[in-house]
Backbone as JSON, one array per atom type, in Angstrom:
{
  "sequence": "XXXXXXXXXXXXXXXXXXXXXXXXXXXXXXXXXXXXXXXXXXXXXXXXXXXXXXXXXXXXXXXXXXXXXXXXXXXXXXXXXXXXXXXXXXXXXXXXXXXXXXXXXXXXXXXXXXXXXXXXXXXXXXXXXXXXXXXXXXXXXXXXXXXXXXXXXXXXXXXXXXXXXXXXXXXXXXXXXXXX",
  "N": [[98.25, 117.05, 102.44], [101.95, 117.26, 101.65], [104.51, 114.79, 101.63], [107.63, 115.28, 101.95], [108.61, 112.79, 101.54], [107.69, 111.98, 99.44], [107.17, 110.26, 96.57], [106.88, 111.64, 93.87], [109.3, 113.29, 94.82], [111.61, 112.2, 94.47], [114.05, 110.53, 92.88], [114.33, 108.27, 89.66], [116.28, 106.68, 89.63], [118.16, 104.19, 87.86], [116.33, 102.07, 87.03], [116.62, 100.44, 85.1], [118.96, 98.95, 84.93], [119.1, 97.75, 87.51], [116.52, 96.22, 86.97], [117.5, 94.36, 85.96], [120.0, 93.38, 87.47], [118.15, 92.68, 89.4], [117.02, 90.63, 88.42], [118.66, 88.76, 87.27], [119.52, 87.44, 89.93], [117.06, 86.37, 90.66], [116.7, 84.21, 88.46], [118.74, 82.73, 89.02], [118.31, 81.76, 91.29], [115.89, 80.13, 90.38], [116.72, 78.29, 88.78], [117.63, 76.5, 90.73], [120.67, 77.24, 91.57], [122.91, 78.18, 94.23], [123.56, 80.66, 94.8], [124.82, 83.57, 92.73], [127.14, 82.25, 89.87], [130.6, 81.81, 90.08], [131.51, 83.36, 87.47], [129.23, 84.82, 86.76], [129.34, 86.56, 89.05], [131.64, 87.92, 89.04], [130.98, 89.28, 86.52], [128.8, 90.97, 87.36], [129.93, 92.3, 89.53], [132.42, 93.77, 87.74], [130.69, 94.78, 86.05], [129.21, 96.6, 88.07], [131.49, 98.06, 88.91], [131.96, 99.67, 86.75], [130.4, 101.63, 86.7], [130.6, 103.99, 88.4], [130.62, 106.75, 90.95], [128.44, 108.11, 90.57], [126.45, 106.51, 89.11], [126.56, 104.24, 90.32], [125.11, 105.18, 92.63], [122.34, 105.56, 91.07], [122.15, 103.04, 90.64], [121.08, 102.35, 93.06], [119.39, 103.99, 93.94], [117.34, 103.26, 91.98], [117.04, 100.19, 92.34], [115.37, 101.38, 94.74], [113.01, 102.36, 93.82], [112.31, 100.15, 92.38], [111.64, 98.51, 94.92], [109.52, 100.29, 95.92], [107.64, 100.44, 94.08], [106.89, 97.55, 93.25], [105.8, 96.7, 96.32], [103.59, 98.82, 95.61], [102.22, 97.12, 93.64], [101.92, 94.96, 95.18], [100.42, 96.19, 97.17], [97.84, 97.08, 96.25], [97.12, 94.58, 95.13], [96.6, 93.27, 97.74], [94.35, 94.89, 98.76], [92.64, 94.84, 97.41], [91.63, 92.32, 98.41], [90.38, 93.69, 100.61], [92.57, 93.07, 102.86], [95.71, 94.26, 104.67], [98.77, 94.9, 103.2], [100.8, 95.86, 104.58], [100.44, 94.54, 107.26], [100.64, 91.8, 106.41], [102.91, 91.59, 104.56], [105.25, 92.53, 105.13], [105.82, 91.67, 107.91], [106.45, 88.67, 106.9], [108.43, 89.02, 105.29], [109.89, 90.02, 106.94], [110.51, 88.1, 108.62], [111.59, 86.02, 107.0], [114.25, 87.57, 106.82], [115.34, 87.27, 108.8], [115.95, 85.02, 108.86], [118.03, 84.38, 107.24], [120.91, 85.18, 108.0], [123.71, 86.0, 107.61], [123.36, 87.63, 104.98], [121.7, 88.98, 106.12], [122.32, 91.1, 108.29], [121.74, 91.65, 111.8], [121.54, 94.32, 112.73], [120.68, 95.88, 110.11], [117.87, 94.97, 109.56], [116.12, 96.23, 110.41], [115.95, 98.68, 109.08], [115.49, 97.69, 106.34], [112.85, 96.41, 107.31], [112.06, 99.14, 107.66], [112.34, 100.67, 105.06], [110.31, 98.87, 103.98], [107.6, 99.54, 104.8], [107.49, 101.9, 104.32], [107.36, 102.31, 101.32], [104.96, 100.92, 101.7], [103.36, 102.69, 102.23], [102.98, 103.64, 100.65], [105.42, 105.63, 100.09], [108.83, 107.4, 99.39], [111.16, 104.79, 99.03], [114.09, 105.67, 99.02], [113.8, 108.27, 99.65], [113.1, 108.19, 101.98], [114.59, 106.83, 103.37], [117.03, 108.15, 103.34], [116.53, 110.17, 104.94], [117.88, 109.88, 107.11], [120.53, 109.67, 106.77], [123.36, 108.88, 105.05], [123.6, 106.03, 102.37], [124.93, 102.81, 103.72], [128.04, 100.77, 103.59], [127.57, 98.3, 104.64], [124.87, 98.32, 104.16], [124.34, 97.26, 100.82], [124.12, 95.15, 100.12], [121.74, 93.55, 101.37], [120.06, 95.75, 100.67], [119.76, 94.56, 97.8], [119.31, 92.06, 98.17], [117.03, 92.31, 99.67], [115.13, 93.65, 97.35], [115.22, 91.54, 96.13], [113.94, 89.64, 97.5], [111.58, 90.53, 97.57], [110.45, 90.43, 95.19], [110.06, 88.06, 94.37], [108.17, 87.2, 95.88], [106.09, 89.01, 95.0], [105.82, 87.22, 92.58], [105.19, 85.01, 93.71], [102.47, 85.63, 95.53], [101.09, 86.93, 93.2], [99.91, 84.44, 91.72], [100.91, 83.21, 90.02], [102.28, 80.49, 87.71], [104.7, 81.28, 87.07], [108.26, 82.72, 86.88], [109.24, 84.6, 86.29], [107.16, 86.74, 85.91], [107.3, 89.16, 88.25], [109.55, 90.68, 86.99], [108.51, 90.73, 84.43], [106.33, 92.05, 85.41], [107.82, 94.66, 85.76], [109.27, 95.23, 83.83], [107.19, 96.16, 81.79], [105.98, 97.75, 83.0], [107.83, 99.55, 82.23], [108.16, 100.26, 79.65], [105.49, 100.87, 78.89], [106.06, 103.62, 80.26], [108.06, 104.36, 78.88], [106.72, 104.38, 75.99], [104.45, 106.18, 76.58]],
  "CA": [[99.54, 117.65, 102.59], [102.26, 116.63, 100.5], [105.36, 114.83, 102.08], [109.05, 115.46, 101.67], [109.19, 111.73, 100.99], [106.66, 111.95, 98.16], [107.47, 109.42, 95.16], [107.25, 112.54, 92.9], [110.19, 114.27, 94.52], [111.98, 110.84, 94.64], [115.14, 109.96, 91.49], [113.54, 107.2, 89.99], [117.62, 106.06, 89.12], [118.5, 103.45, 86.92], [115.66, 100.91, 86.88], [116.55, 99.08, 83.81], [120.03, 98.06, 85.92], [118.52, 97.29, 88.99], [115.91, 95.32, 87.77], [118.46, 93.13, 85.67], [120.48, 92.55, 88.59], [117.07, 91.33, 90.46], [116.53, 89.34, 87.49], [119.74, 87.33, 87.27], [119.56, 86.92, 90.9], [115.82, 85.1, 90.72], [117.26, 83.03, 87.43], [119.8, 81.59, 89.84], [117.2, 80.75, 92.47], [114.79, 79.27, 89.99], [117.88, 77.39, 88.18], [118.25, 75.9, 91.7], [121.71, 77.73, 92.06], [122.68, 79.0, 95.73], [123.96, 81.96, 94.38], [125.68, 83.67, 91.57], [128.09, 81.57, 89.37], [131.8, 83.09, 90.0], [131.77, 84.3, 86.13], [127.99, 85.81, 86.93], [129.52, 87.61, 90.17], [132.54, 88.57, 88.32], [130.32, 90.23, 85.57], [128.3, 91.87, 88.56], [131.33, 93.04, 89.7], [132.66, 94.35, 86.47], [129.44, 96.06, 85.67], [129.42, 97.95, 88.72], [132.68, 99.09, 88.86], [132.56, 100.49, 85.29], [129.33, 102.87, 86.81], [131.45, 104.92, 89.07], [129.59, 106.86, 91.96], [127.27, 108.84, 90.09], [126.23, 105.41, 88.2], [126.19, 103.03, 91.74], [123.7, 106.27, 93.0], [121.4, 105.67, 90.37], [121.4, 101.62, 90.75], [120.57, 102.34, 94.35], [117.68, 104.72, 93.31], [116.28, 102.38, 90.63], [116.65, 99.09, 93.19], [114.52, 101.81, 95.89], [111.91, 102.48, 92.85], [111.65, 98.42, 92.42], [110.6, 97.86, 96.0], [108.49, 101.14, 96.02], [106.61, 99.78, 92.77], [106.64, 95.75, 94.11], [105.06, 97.12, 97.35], [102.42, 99.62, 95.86], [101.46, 96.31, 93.13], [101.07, 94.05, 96.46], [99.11, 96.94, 98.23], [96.89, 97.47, 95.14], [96.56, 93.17, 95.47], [96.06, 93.36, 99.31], [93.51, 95.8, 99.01], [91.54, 94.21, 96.4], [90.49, 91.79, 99.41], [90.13, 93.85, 102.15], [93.75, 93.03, 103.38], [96.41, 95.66, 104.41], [99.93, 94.92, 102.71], [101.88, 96.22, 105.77], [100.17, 93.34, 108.04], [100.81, 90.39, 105.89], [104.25, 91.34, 103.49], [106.42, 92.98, 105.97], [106.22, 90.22, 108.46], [106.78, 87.83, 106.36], [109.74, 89.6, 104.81], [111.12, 90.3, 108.0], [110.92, 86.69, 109.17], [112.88, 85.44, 106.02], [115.23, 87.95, 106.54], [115.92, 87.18, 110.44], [116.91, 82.88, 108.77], [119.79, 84.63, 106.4], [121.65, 86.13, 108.89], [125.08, 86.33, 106.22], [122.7, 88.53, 104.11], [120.73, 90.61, 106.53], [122.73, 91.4, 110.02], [120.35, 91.53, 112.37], [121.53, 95.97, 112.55], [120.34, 96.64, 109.01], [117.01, 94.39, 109.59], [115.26, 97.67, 110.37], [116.35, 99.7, 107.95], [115.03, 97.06, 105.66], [111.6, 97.13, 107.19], [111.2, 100.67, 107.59], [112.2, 100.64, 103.61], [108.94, 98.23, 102.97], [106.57, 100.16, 105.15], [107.4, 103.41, 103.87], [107.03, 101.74, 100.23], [103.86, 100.23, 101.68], [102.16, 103.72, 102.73], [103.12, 105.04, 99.47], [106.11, 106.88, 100.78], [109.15, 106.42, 99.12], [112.01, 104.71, 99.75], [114.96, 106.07, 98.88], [114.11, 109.44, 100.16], [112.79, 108.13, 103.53], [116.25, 106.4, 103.72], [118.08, 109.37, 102.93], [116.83, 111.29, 106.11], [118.88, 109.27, 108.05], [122.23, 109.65, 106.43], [123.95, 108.17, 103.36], [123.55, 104.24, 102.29], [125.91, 102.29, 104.64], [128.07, 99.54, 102.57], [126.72, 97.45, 105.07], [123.46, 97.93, 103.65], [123.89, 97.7, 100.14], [123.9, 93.76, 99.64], [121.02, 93.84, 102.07], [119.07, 96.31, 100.19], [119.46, 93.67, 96.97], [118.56, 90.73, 99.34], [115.51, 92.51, 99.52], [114.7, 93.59, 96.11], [115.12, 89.92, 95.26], [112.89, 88.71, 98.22], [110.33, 91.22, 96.9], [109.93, 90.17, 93.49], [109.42, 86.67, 94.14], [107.01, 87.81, 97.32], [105.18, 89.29, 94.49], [105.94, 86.33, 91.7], [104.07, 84.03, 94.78], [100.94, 86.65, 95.04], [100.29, 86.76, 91.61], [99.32, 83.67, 91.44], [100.84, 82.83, 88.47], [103.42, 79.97, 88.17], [105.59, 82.38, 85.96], [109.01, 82.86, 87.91], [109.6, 86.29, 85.49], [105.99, 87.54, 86.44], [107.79, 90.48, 89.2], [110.5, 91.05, 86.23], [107.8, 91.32, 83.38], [105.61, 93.72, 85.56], [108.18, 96.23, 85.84], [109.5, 95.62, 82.07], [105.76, 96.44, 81.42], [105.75, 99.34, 83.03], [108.76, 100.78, 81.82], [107.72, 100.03, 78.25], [104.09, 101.92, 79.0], [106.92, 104.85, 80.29], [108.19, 105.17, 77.13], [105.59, 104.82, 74.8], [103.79, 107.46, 76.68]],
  "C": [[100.59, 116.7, 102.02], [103.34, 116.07, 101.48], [106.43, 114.84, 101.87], [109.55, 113.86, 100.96], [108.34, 111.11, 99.89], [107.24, 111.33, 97.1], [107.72, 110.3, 94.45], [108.32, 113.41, 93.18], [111.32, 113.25, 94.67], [112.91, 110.91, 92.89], [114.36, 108.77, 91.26], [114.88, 105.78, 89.66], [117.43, 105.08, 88.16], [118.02, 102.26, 87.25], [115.89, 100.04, 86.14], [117.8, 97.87, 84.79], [120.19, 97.49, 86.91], [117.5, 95.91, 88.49], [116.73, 93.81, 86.84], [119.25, 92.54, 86.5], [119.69, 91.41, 89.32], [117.15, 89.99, 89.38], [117.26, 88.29, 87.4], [119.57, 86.74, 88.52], [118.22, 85.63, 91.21], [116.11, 83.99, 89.55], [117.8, 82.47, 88.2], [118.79, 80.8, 90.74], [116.63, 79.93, 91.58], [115.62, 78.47, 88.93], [118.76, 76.59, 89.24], [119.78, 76.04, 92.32], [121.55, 78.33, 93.28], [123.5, 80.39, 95.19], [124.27, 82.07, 92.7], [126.62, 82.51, 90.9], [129.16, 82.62, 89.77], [131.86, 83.98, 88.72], [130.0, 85.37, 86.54], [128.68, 86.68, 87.87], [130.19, 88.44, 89.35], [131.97, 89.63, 87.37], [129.82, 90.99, 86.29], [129.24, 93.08, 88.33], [131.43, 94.21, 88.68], [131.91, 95.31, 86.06], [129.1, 97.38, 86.72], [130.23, 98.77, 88.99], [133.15, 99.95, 87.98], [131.02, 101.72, 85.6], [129.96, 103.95, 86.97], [130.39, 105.32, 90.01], [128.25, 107.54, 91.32], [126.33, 107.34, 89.49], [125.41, 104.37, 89.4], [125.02, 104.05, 92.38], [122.46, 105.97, 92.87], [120.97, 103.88, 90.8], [120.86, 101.67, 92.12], [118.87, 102.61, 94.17], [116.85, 103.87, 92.84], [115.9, 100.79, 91.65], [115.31, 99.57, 94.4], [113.16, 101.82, 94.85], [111.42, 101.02, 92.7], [110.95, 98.2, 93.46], [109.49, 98.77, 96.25], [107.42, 100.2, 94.82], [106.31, 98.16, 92.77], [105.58, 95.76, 95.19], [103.82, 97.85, 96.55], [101.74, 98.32, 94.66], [101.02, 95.19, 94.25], [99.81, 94.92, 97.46], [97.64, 96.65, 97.47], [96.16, 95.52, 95.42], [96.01, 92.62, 96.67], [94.6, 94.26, 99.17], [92.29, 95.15, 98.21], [90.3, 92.86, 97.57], [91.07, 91.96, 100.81], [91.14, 93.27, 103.63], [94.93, 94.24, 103.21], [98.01, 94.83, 105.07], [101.21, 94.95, 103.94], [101.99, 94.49, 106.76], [100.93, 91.86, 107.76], [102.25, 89.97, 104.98], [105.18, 91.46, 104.56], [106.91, 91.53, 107.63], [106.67, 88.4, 108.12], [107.98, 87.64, 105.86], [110.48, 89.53, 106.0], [111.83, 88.93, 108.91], [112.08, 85.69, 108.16], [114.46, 85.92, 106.23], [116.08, 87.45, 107.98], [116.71, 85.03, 110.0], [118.09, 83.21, 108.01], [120.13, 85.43, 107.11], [123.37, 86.95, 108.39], [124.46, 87.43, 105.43], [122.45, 90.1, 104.98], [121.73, 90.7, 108.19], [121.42, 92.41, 110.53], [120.16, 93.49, 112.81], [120.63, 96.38, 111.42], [118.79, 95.88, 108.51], [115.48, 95.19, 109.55], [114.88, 98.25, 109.64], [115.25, 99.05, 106.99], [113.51, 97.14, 105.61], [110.86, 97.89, 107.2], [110.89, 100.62, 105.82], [110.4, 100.03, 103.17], [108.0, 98.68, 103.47], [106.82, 101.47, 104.78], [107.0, 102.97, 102.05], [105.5, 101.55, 100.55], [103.1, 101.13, 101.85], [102.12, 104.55, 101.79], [104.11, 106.18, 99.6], [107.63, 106.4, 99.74], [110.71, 106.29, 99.36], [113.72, 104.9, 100.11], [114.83, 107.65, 99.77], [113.81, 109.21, 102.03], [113.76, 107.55, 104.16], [117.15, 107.63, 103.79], [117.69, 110.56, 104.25], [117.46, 110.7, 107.28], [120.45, 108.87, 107.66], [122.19, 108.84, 104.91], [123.62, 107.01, 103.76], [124.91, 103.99, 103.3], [126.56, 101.55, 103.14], [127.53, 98.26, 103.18], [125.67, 97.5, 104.23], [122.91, 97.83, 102.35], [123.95, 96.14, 99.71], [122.47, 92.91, 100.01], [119.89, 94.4, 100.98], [118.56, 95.14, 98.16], [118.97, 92.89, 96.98], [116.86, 91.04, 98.95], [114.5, 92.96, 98.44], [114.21, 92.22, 96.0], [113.55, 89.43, 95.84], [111.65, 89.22, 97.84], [109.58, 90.37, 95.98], [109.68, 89.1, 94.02], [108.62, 86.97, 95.19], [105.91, 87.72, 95.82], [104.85, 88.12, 93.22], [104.67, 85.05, 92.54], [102.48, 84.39, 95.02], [100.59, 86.19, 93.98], [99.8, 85.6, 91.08], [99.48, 82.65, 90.28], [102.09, 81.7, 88.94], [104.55, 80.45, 87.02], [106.62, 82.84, 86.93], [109.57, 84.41, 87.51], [108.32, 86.9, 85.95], [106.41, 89.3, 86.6], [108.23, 91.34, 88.07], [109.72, 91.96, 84.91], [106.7, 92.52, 83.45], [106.57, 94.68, 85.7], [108.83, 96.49, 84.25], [108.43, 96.13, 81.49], [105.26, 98.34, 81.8], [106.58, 100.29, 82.54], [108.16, 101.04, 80.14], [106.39, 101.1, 78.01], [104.55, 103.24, 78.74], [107.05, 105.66, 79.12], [107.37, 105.44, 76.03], [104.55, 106.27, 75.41], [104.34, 108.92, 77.24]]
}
């Protein structure tokens, strides 16, 4: 039986913009910056305010498609040995998120890990968000937080010491997208 929060009836929004945001954001980490530069924010900024709402929609969408597609490449890696994804990411995630308390208020902590277990069962997560009302603005610095913490989640998995890894599997897949 099929469910209402089925990936295929799911926007898959504006992945390319989402996952460039993640991307600058893990450059800063792995360039030992604690954040953005003010001219990086500023450009942020700038870039999202020239979307408009239909535009900020889509980066939402495309950031929910990142952690859906982060989550189902850690399940797919969990599974491979006889480990289940939910057990071992989501607590881990949720414990990072409970030490940045500026990032994640400890309200939208939930939200967050419903997001990665509905990702994690194959569900997905924009629409399983969406039966509980619109995005908050609370929760939309939050929901980046956790993109970020994703990708390098999965940059650490993989085994690789490649800090683009997360970045280059979803450039990989989009690239597949198009060519096929």
């Amino acid at each position: 039986m099929s469910s209402p929060c089925d990936p295929q009836f799911a926007p898959a929004g504006d992945v390319s913009a989402a996952l460039m945001m993640i991307d600058s954001r893990l450059k800063a980490i792995h360039d030992s910056r604690s954040g953005a530069s003010p001219e990086q924010q500023r450009m942020v900024e700038q870039f999202t305010a020239s979307m408009g709402a239909a535009g900020l929609t889509a980066l939402v969408d495309g950031a929910c498609t990142l952690i859906y597609m982060y989550m189902n490449w850690l399940r797919t890696a969990f599974e491979q040995h006889d480990e289940d994804v939910i057990e071992y990411v989501v607590p881990t995630l949720v414990a990072t998120m409970r030490m940045m308390p500026k990032t994640f208020r400890p309200e939208v902590i939930p939200t967050m890990a419903g997001l990665l277990i509905a990702a994690g069962t194959g569900l997905s997560p924009n629409l399983w968000r969406a039966q509980y009302g619109d995005w908050t603005a609370a929760e939309m610095n939050p929901l980046e937080a956790m993109a970020v913490l994703l990708a390098e989640h999965v940059n650490r998995v993989s085994g690789s010491d490649d800090p683009s890894f997360a970045t280059r599997l979803i450039a990989d897949a989009l690239s597949a997208a198009d060519r096929g």
